[in-house]
PDB file of C-alpha atoms in Angstrom:
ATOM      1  CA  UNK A   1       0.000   0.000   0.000  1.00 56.00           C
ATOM      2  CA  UNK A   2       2.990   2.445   0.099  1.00 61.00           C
ATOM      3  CA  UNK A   3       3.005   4.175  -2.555  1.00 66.00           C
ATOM      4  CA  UNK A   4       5.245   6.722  -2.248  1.00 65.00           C
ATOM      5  CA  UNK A   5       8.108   4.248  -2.161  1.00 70.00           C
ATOM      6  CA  UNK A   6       9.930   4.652  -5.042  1.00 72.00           C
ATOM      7  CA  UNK A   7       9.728   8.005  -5.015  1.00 74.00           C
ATOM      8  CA  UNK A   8      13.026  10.227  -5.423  1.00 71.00           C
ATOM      9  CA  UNK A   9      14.241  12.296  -2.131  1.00 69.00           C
ATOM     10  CA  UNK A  10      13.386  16.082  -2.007  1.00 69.00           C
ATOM     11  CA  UNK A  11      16.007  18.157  -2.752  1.00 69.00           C
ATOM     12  CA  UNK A  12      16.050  21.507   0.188  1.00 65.00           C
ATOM     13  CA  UNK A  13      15.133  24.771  -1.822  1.00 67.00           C
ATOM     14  CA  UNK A  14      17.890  26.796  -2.489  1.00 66.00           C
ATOM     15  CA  UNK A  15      20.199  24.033  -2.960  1.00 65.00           C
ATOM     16  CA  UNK A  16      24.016  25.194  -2.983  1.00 66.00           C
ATOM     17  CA  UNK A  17      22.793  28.436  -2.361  1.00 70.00           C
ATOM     18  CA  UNK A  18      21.248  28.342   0.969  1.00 68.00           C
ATOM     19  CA  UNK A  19      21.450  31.014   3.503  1.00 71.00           C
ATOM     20  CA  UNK A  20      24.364  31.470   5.539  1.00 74.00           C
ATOM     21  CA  UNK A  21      23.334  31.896   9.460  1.00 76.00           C
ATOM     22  CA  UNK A  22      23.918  35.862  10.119  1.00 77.00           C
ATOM     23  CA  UNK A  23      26.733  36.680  12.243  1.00 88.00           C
ATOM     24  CA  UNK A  24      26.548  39.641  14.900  1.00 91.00           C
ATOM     25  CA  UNK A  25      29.157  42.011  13.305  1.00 91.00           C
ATOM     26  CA  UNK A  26      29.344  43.648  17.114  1.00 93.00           C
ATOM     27  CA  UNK A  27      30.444  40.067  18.488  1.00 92.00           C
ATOM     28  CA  UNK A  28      32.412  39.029  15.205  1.00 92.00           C
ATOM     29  CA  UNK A  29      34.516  42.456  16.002  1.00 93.00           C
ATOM     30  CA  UNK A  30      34.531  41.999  19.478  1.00 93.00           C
ATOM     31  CA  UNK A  31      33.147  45.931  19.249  1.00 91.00           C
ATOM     32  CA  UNK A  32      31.992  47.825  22.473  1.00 93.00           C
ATOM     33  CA  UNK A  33      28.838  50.300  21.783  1.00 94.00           C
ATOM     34  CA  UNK A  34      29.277  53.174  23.042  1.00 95.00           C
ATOM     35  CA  UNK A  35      27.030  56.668  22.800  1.00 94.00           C
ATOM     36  CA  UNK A  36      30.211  58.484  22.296  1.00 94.00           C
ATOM     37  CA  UNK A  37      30.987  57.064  18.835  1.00 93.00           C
ATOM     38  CA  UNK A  38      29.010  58.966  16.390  1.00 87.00           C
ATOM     39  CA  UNK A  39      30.247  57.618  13.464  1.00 90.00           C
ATOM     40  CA  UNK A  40      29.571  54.157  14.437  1.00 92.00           C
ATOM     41  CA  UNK A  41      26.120  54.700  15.703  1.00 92.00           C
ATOM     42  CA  UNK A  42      25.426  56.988  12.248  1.00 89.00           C
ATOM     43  CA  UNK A  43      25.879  53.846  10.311  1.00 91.00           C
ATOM     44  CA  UNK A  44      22.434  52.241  11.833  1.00 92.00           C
ATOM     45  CA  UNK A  45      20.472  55.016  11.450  1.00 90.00           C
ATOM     46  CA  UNK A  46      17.838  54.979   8.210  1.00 87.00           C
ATOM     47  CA  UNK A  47      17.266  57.799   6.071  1.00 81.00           C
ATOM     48  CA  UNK A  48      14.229  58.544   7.661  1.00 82.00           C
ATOM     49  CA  UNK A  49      16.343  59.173  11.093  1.00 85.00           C
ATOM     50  CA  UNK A  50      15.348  55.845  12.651  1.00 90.00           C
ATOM     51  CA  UNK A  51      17.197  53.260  14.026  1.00 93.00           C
ATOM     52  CA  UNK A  52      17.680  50.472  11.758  1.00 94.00           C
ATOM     53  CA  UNK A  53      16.083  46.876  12.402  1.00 93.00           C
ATOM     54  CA  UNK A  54      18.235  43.751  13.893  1.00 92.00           C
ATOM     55  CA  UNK A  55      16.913  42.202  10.168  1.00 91.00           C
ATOM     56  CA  UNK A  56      18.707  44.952   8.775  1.00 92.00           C
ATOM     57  CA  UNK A  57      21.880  45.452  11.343  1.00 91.00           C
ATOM     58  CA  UNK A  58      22.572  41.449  11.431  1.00 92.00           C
ATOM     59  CA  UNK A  59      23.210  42.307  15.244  1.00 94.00           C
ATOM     60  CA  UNK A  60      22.147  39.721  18.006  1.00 94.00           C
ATOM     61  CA  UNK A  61      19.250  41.109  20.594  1.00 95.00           C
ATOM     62  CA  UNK A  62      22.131  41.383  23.239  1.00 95.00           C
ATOM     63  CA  UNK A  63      24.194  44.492  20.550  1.00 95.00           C
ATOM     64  CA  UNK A  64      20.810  45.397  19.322  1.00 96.00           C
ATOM     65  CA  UNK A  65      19.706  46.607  22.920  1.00 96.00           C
ATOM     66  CA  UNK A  66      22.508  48.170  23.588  1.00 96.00           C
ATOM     67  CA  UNK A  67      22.832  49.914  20.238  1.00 96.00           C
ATOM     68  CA  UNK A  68      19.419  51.155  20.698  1.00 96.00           C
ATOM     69  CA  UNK A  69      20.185  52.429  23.903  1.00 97.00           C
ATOM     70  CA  UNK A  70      23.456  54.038  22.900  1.00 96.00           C
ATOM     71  CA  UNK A  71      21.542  55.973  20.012  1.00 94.00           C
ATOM     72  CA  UNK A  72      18.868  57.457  22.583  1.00 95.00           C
ATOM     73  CA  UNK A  73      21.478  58.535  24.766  1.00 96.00           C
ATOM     74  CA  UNK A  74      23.370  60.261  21.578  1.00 94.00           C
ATOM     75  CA  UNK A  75      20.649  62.023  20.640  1.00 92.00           C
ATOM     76  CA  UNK A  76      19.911  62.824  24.322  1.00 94.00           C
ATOM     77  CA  UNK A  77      23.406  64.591  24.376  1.00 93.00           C
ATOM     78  CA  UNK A  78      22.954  66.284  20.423  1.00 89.00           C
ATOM     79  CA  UNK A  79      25.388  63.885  19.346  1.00 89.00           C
ATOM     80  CA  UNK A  80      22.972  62.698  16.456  1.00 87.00           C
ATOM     81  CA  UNK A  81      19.725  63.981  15.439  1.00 85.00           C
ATOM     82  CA  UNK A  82      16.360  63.383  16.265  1.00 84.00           C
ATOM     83  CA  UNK A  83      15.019  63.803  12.552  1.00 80.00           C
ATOM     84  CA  UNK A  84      17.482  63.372   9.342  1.00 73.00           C
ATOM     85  CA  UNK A  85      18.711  66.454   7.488  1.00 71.00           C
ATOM     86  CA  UNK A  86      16.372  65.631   4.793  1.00 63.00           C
ATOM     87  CA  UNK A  87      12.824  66.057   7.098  1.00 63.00           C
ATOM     88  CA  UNK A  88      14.396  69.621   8.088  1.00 65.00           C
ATOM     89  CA  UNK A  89      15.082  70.369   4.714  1.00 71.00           C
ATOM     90  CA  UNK A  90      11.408  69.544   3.589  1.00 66.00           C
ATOM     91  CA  UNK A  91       9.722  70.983   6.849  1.00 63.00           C
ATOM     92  CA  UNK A  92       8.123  67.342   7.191  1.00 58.00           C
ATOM     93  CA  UNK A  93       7.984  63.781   6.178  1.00 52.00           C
ATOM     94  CA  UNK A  94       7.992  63.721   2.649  1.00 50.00           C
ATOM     95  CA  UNK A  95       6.161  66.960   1.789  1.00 51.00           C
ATOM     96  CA  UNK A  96       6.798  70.306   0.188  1.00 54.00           C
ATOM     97  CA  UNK A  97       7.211  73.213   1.987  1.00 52.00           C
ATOM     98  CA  UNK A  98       4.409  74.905   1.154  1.00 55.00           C
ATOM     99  CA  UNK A  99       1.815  71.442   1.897  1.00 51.00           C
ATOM    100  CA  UNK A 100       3.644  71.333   5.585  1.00 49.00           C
ATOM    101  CA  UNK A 101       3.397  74.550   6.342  1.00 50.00           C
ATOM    102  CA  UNK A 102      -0.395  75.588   5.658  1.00 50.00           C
ATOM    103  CA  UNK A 103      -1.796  74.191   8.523  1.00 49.00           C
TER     104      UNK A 103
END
């Protein structure tokens, strides 16, 4: 009654080309987060002016925490902005000047 017995095995999608398993760049590095390093912290930060997602950062939850933290605090202190230069430069999210400033 089997009948599925001479079938071939299944070969896994993706075959030779299968994703790798992400590796924290913060723990690869061995790389301390800290609120004082700008440049660093910059680098996670989208284009809208928010912080980028762990999908996004590769980080593990352990550097994502902390680099989350380490951005508040930096924008806390004016070390990075709140909003990026391109939402002051507009006057608001992806409108004109003259649309964002009629009400």
């Amino acid at each position: 009654m089997l009948r599925h017995e001479n079938r071939a095995p299944r070969v896994r999608p993706g075959g030779d080309f299968a994703a790798k398993a992400a590796v924290c760049p913060f723990c690869d590095r061995k790389v301390k987060i800290d609120y004082k390093d700008f440049l660093l912290l910059s680098r996670y930060i989208s284009t809208r002016g928010k912080i980028e997602s762990r999908q996004r950062t590769k980080a593990c939850a352990k550097h994502q925490r902390s680099l989350a933290q380490a951005m508040k605090r930096a924008r806390f202190l004016a070390l990075l902005p709140y909003a990026s230069s391109h939402i002051w430069k507009t006057g608001g999210v992806g409108l004109p000047q003259s649309i964002s400033r009629r009400s």
